[in-house]
Coordinates of C-alpha atoms in Angstrom, one line a residue:
X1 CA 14.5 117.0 31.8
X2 CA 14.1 113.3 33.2
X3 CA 10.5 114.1 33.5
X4 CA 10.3 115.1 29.3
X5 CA 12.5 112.2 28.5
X6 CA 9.7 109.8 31.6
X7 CA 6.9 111.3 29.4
X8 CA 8.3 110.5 25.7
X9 CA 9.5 106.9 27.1
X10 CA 5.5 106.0 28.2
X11 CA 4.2 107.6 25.0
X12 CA 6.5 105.6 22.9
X13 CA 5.1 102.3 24.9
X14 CA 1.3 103.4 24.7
X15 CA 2.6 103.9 20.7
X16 CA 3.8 100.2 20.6
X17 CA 1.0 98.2 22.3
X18 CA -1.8 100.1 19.9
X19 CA 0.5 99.6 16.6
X20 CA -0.9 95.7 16.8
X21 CA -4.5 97.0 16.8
X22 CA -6.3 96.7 13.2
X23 CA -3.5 94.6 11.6
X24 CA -5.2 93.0 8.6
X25 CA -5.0 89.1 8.9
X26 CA -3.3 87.3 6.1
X27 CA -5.0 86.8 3.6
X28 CA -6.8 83.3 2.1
X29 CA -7.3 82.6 -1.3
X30 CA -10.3 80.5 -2.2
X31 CA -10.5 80.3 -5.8
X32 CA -8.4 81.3 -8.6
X33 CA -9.2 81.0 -12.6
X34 CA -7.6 81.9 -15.1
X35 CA -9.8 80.3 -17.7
X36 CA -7.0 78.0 -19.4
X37 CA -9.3 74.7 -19.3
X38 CA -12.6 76.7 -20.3
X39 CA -14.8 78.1 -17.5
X40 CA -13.2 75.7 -14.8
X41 CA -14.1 75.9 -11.3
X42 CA -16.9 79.0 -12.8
X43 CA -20.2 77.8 -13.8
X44 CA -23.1 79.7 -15.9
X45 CA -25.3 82.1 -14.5
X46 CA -28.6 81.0 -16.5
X47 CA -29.3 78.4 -19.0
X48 CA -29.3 81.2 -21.9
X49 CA -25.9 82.4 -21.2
X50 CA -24.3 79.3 -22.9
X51 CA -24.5 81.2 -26.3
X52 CA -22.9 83.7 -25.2
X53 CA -19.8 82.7 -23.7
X54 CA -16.8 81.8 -25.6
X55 CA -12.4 82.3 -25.3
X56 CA -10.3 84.3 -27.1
X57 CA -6.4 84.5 -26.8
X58 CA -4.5 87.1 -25.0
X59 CA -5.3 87.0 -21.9
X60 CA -3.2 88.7 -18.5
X61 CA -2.5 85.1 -17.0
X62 CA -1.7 82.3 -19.4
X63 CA -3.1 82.0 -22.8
X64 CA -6.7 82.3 -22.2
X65 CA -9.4 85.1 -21.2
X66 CA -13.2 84.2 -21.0
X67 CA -15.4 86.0 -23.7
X68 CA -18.8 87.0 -22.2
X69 CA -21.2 88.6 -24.9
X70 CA -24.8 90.1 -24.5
X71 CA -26.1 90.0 -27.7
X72 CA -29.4 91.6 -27.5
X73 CA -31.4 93.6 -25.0
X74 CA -33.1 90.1 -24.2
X75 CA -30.6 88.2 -22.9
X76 CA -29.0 89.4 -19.7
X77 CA -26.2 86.4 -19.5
X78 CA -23.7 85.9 -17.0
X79 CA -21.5 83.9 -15.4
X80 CA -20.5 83.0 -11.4
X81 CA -18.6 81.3 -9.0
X82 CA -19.5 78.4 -7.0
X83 CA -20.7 79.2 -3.6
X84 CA -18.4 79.6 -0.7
X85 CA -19.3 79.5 2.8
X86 CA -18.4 82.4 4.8
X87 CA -17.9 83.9 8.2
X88 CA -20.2 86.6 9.1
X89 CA -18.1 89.9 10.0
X90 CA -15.0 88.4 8.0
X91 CA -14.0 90.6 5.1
X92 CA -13.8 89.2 1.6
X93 CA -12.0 90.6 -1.6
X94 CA -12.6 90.2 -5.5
X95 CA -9.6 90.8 -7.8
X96 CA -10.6 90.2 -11.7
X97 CA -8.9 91.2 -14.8
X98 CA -11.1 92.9 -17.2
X99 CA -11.4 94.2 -20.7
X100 CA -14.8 96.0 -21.8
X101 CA -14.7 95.7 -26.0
X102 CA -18.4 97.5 -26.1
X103 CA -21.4 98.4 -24.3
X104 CA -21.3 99.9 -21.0
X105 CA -23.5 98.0 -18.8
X106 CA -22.1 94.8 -17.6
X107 CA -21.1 94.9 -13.7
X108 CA -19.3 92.7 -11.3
X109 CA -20.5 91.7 -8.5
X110 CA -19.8 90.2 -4.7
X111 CA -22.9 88.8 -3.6
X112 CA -23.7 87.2 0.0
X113 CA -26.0 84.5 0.3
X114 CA -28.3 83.5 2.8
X115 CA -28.7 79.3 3.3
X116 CA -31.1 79.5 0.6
X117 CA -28.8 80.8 -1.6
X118 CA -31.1 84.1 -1.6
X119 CA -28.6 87.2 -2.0
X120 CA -28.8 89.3 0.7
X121 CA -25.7 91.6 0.2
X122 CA -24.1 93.2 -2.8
X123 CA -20.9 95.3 -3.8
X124 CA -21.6 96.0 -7.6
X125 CA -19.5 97.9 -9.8
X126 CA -19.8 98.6 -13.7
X127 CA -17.6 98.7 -15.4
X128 CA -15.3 101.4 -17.6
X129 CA -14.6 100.6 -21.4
X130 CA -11.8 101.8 -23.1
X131 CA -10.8 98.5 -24.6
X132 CA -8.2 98.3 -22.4
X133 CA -7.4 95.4 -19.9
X134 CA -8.0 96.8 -16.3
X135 CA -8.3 95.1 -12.6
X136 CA -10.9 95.8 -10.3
X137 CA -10.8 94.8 -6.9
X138 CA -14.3 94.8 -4.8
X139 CA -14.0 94.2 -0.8
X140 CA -16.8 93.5 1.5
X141 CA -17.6 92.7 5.2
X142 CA -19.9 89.6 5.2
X143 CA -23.5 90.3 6.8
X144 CA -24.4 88.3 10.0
X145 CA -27.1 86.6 8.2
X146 CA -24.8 85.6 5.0
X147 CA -23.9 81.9 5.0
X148 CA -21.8 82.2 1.4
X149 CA -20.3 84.5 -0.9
X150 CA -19.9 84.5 -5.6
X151 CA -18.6 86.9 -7.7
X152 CA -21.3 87.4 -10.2
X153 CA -20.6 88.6 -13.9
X154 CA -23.7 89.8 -15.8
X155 CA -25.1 91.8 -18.2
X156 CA -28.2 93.7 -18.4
X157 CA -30.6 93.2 -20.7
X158 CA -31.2 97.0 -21.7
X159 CA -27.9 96.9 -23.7
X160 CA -25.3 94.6 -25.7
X161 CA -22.1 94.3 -24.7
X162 CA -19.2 92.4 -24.8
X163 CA -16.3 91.8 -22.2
X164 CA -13.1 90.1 -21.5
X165 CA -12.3 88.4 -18.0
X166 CA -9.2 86.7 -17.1
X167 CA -7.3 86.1 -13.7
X168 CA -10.3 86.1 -11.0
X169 CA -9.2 85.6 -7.7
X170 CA -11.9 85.6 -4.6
X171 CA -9.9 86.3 -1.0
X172 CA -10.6 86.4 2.6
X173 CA -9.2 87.5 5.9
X174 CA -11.3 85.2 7.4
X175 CA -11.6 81.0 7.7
X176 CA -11.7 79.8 4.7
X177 CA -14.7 77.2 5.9
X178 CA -15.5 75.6 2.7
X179 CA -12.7 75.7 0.6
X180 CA -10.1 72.9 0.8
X181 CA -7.3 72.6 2.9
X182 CA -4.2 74.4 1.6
X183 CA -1.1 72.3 2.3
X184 CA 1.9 74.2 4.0
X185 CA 4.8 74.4 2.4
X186 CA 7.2 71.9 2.1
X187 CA 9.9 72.1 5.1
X188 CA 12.9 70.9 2.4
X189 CA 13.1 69.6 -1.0
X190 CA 13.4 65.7 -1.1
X191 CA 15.5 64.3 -4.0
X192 CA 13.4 62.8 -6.8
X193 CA 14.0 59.0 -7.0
X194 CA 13.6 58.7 -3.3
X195 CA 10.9 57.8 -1.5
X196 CA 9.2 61.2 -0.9
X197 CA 6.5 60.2 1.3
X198 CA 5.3 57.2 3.2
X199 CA 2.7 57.0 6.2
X200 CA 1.3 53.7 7.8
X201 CA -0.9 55.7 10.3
X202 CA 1.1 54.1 13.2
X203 CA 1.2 57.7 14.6
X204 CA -2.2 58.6 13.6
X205 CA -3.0 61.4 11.4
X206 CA -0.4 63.7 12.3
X207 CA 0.5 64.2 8.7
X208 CA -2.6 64.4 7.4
X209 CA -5.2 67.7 7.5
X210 CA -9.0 68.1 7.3
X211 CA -9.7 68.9 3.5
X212 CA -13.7 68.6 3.6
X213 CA -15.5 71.1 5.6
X214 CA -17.3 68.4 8.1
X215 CA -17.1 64.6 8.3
X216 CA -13.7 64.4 9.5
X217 CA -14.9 62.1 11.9
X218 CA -15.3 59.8 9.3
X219 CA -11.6 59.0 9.0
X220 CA -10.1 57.4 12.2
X221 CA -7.4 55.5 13.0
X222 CA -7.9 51.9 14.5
X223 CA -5.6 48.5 15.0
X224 CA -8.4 46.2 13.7
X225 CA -7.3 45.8 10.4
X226 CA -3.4 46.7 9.1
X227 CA -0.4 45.8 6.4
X228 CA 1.9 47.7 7.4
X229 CA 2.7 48.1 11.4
X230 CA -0.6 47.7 13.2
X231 CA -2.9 50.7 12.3
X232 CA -4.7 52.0 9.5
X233 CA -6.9 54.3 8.4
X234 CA -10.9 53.6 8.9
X235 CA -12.7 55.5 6.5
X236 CA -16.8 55.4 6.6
X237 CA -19.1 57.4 4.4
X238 CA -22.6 58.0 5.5
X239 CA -23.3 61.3 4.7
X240 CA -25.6 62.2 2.0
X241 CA -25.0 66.1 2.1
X242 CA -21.3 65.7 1.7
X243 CA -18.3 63.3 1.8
X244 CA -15.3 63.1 4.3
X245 CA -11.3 63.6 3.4
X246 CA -8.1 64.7 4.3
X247 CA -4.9 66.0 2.4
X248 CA -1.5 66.0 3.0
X249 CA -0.8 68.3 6.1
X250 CA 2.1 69.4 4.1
X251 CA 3.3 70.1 0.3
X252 CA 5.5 67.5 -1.6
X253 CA 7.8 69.6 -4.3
X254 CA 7.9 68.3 -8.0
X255 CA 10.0 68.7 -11.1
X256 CA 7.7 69.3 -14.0
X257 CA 8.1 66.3 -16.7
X258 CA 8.8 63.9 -13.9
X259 CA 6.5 60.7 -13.1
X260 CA 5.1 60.2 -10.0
X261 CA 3.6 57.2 -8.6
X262 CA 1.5 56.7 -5.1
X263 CA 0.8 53.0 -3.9
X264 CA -1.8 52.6 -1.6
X265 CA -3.4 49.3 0.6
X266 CA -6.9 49.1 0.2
X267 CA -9.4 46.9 1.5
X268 CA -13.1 47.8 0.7
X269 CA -15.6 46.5 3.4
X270 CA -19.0 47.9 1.6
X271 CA -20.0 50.2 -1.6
X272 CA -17.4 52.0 -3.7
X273 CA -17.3 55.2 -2.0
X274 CA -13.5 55.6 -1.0
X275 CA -10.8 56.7 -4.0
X276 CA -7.2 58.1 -2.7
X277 CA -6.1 61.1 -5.3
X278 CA -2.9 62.3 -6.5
X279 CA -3.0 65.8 -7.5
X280 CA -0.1 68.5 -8.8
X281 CA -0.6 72.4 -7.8
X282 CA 0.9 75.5 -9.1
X283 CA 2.6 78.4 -7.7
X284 CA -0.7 80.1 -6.5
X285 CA -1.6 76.6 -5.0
X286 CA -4.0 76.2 -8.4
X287 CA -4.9 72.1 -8.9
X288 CA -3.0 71.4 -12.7
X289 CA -4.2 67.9 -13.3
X290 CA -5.1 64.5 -10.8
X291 CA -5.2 60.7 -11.2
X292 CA -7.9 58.9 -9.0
X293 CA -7.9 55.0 -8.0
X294 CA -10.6 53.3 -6.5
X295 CA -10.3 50.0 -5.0
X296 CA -12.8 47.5 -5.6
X297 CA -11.8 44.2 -4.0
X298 CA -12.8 43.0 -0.3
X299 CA -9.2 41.8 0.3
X300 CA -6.4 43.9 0.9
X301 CA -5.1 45.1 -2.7
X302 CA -2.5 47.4 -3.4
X303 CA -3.9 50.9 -6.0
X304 CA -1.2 52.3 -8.2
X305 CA -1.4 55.6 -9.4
X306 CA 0.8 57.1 -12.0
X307 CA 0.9 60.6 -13.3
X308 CA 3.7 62.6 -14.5
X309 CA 3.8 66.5 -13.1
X310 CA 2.5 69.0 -15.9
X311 CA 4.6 72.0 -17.4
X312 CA 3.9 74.6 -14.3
X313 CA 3.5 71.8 -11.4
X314 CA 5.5 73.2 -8.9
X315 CA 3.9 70.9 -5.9
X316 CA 1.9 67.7 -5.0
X317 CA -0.3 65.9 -2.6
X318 CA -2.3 63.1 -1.9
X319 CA -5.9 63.3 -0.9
X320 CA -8.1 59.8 0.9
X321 CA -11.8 61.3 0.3
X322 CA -15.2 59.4 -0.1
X323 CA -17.6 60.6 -3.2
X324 CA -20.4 63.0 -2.6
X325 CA -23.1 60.5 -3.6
X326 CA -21.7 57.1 -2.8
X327 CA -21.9 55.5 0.6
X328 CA -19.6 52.4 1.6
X329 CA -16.9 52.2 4.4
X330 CA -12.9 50.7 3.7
X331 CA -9.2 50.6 5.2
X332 CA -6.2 52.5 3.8
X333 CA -3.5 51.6 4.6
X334 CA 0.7 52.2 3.6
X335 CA 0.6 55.0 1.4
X336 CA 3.6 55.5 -0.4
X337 CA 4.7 58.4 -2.9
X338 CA 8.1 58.1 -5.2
X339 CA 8.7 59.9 -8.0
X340 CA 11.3 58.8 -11.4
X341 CA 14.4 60.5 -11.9
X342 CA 13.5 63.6 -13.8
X343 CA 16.4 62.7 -16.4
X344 CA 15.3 59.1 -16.7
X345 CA 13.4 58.4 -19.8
X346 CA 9.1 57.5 -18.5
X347 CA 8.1 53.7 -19.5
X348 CA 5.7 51.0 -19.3
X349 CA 2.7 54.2 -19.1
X350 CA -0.2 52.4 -19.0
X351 CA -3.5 53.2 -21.3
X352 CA -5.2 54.4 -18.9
X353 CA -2.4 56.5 -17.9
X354 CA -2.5 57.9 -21.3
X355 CA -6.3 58.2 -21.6
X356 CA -5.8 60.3 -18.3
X357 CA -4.0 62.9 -20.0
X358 CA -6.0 64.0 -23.3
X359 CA -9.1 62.3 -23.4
X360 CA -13.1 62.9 -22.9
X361 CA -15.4 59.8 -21.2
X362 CA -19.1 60.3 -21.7
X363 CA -21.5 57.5 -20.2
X364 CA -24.8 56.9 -22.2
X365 CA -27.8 58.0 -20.1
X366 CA -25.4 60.1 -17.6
X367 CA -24.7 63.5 -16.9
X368 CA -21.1 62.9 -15.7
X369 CA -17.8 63.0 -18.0
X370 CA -14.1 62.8 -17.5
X371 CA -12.2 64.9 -19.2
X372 CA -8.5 64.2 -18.7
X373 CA -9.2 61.8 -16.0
X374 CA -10.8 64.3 -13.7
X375 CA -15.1 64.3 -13.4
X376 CA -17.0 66.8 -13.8
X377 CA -20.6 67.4 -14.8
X378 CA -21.5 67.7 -18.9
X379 CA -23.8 70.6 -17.6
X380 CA -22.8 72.5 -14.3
X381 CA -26.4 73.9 -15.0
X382 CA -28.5 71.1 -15.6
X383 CA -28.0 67.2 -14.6
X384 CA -30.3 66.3 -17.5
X385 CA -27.9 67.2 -20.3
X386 CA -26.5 63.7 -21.3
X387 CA -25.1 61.8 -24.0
X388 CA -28.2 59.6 -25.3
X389 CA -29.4 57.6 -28.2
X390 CA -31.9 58.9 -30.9
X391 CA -33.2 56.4 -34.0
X392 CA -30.2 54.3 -33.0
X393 CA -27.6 56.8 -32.9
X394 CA -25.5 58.1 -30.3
X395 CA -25.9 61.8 -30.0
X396 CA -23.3 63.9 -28.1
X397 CA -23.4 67.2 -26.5
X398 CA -21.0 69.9 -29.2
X399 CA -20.4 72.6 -26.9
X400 CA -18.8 70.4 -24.0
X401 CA -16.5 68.5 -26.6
X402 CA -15.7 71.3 -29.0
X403 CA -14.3 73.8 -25.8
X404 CA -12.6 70.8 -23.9
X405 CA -10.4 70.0 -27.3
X406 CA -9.4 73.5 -27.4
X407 CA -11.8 74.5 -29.9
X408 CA -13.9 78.0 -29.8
X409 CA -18.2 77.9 -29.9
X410 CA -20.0 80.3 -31.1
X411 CA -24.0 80.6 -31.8
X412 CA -26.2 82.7 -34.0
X413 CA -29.6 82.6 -32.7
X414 CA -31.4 83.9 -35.6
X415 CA -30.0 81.6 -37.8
X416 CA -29.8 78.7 -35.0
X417 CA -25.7 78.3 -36.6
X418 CA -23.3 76.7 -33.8
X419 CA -19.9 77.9 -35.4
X420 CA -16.6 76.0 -34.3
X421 CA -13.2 77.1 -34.7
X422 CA -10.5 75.2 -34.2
X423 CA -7.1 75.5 -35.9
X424 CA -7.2 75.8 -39.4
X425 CA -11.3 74.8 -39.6
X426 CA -14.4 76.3 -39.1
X427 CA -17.7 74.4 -38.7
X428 CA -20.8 75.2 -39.0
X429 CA -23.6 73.4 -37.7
X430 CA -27.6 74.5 -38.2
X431 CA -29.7 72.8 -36.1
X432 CA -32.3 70.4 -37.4
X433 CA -29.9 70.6 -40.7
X434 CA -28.3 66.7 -41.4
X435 CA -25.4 68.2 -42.3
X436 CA -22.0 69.7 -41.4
X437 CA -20.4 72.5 -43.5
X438 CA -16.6 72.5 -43.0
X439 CA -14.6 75.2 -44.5
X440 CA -17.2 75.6 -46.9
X441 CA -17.5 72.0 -47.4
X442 CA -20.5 70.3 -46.8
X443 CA -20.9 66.7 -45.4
X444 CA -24.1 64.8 -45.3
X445 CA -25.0 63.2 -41.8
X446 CA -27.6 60.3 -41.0
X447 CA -29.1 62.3 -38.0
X448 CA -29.6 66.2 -37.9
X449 CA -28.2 68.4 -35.1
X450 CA -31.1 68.9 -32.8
X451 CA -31.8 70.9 -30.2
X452 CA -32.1 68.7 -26.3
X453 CA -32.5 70.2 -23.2
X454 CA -31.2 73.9 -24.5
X455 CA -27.7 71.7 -25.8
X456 CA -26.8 71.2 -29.2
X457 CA -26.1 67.5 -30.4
X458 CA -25.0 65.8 -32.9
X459 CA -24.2 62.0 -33.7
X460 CA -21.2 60.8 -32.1
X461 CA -18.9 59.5 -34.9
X462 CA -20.0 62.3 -37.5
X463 CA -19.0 65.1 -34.8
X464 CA -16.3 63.9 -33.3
X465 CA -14.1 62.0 -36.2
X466 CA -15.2 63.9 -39.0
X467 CA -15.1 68.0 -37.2
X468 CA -12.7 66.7 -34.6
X469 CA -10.5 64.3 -36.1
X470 CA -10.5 61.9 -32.9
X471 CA -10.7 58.4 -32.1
X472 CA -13.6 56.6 -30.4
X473 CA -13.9 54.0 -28.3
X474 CA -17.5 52.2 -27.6
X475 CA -18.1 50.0 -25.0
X476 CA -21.8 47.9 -25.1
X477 CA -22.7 49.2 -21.5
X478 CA -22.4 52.8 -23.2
X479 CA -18.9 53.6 -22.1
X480 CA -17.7 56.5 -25.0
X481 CA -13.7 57.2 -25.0
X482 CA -12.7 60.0 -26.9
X483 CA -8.8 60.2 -28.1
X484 CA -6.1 60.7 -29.7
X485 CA -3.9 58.4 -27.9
X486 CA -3.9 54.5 -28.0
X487 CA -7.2 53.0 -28.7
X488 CA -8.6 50.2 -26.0
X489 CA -9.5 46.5 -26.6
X490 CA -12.2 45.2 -25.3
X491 CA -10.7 41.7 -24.4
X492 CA -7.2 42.8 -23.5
X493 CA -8.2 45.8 -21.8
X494 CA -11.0 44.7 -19.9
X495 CA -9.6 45.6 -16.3
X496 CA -8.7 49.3 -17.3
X497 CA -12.6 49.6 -18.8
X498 CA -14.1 48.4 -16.1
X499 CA -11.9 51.0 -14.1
X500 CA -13.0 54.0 -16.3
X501 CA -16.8 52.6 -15.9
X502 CA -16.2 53.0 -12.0
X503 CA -14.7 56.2 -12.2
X504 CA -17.7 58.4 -14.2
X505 CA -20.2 56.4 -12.7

């Protein structure tokens, strides 16, 4: 008997010490959309698929689902992710939410990439109509020779479809190398009103975390230069293929409604290339909205950054980071982060505050915009799409306008009709026509819609007071504001242009 019950006891311990063996590691999210705020952190696949993609309501996570139709058997559009850089033999895991309304041939797809950005790996699967929403989930081990990883949505040009996507989510079980820093969670709620965070860097970094995948080393701390205690942050930017930052090791909770406001010292030694960034996160650790400043004098000044935490914000941080194409070198010093009583009524917002919130920035001649305060390119596709003059009028892109107010874009290629709905209008614009037809009203305009670089445009003021029924500001160096908030004044307001001018540049 002692031997039967010897026996059982060692098998149960043999049991134990294999039940750790092929315990899947927790799980890292790299990107999340839900298609709220347009095609966000997606970009298109071709330049032909810009036609073709639209949102519709009713989606499975928020209000929103992206619309991807293939029109003819010509087409073949799609849409993708931004590369991410991967670990070869790490597994990685698309979720997506999908509805197929017709046609049967458009697949999804997770795709390695070499350095190239040559595929060299796919998991496809078509998809199953029904016109029913569905999730499909597609997992994959990357190759040794893969250096990143999309999901790919496309159609074929044999057939015309049309499909709705909403709540795409990209995982891995692996380092997440090239995807930013996630913050842990805060250890405890800190009251609002107080002082939630403040760090002089007299101990370092130790509150701080890598948040670009290399240049870390840019960001030390040293005793040469200081305002409060006798450190500060050294920041340097000399990279051409990237810039350095770091985030808040740790989250900082919020109370949506609430405003926020980080101080920063700031002393720039060369170029413009340092900004320090206040940014609000969901529940899925989702970036809601950010407020940037960027310090311009060679003395030590203090940047104030104001922002109040949108409907969903359930957490915060505060990010030091250079810019991708500047260069320059500063000191940061004495951040601070407090945030108003919830219950306390929000005053003295400043304009630019306000322009932060609900407004697009275009910059004659460049291929950059803000829209609510954050940049982005006008064309993830193609840097050459800009807002430019033609026989002394200022034509802007539709498309980019028109979807960042809300508004839904559609095309008709054999009639060359851009059709806009918005609320209770629909436009419709026919290119090389010099004229608007709204709700079956049609308006005369000086310059006709034309055709530039694949993008329709039209002239500033017709298209965006007249279809849009926003304000305009104009600056002579071709700074365009587009509202619906306070307008600026050029004498009064010159520090806050001058601000904006830094920030799209």
């Amino acid at each position: 008997m002692k031997k039967i019950i010897s026996l059982i006891l060692t098998l149960a311990l043999c049991l134990s010490l294999v039940s750790f063996v092929g315990v899947y590691a927790e799980e890292t999210l790299l990107n999340s959309e839900s298609f709220e705020n347009g095609l966000g952190t997606w970009k298109l696949w071709n330049p032909s698929s810009e036609s073709c993609v639209s949102f519709v309501d009713g989606g499975t996570d928020g209000k929103k689902a992206l619309k991807l139709t293939d029109p003819d058997d010509q087409t073949g559009p799609g849409v993708q992710t931004q590369v991410f850089d991967v670990t070869p033999g790490a597994e990685y895991k698309a979720v997506i939410d999908y509805k197929l309304v017709s046609g049967s041939l458009y697949g999804i797809t997770l795709r390695f990439v070499d350095s190239k950005g040559k595929g060299v790996q796919d998991k496809r699967e078509k998809l199953k109509g029904g016109n029913t929403w569905n999730t499909l989930t597609l997992t994959d081990t990357a190759p040794a020779n893969a250096t990143g990883v999309i999901i790919l949505l496309a159609g074929n040009k044999a057939n015309v479809c049309e499909i709705h996507i909403d709540n795409a989510k990209l995982y891995t079980n692996g380092a997440a190398t090239s995807a930013p820093v996630t913050p842990a969670e805060p250890s405890q709620p800190v009251a609002s009103g107080d002082a939630l965070f403040a760090d002089s860097f007299e101990n370092g970094m130790d509150k701080w975390a890598a948040f670009s995948k290399n240049g870390i080393e840019k960001l030390n701390i040293v005793s040469t230069e200081a305002t409060e205690g006798k450190m500060s942050l050294h920041c340097v930017d000399d990279m051409t293929d990237g810039a350095p930052a770091i985030i808040l090791a740790k989250y900082i909770p919020v109370t949506p409604g609430t405003l926020y406001t980080a101080t920063s010292d700031y002393k720039l030694v060369s170029g413009n290339s340092f900004k320090v960034i206040l940014r609000f996160f969901d529940a899925d650790k989702k970036k809601l909205s950010d407020v940037t400043g960027i310090g311009k004098s060679n003395d030590w000044e203090k940047l104030t950054l104001s922002l109040e935490a949108p409907e969903n914000a359930v957490n915060c941080a505060i990010l030091v980071a250079g810019f991708s194409k500047n260069l320059g070198e500063a000191y940061v010093d004495n951040i601070v982060l407090k945030g108003a009583a919830a219950s306390a009524p929000v005053t003295g917002e400043s304009k630019l505050d306000k322009i932060n919130k609900s407004s697009i920035v275009l910059f004659v001649g460049s291929a950059n915009a803000l829209v609510n305060g954050q940049k982005t390119l006008i064309d993830k596709t193609n840097d050459k799409v800009i807002a430019t003059i033609v026989d002394s009028r200022t034509l802007v892109p539709v498309r980019f306008i028109a979807e960042n107010f809300g508004a839904e874009v559609g095309w008709d290629d054999a009639t060359r009709t851009v059709t806009l709905t918005l609320k209770d209008k629909v436009v419709k614009i026919v290119l090389d026509k010099a004229e608007i037809d709204i709700n079956g009203s049609v308006t005369a305009i000086d310059v006709p819609a034309q055709s530039i670089e694949g993008r329709t445009m039209l002239p500033l003021r017709a298209f965006v007071e007249n279809v849009m029924g926003k304000k305009i500001f104009w600056d002579a160096r071709g700074l365009i504001v587009i509202t619906d908030t306070d307008m600026l004044d050029a004498a009064q307001d010159k520090d806050t242009i001058d601000t904006i001018i830094n920030n799209i540049k």
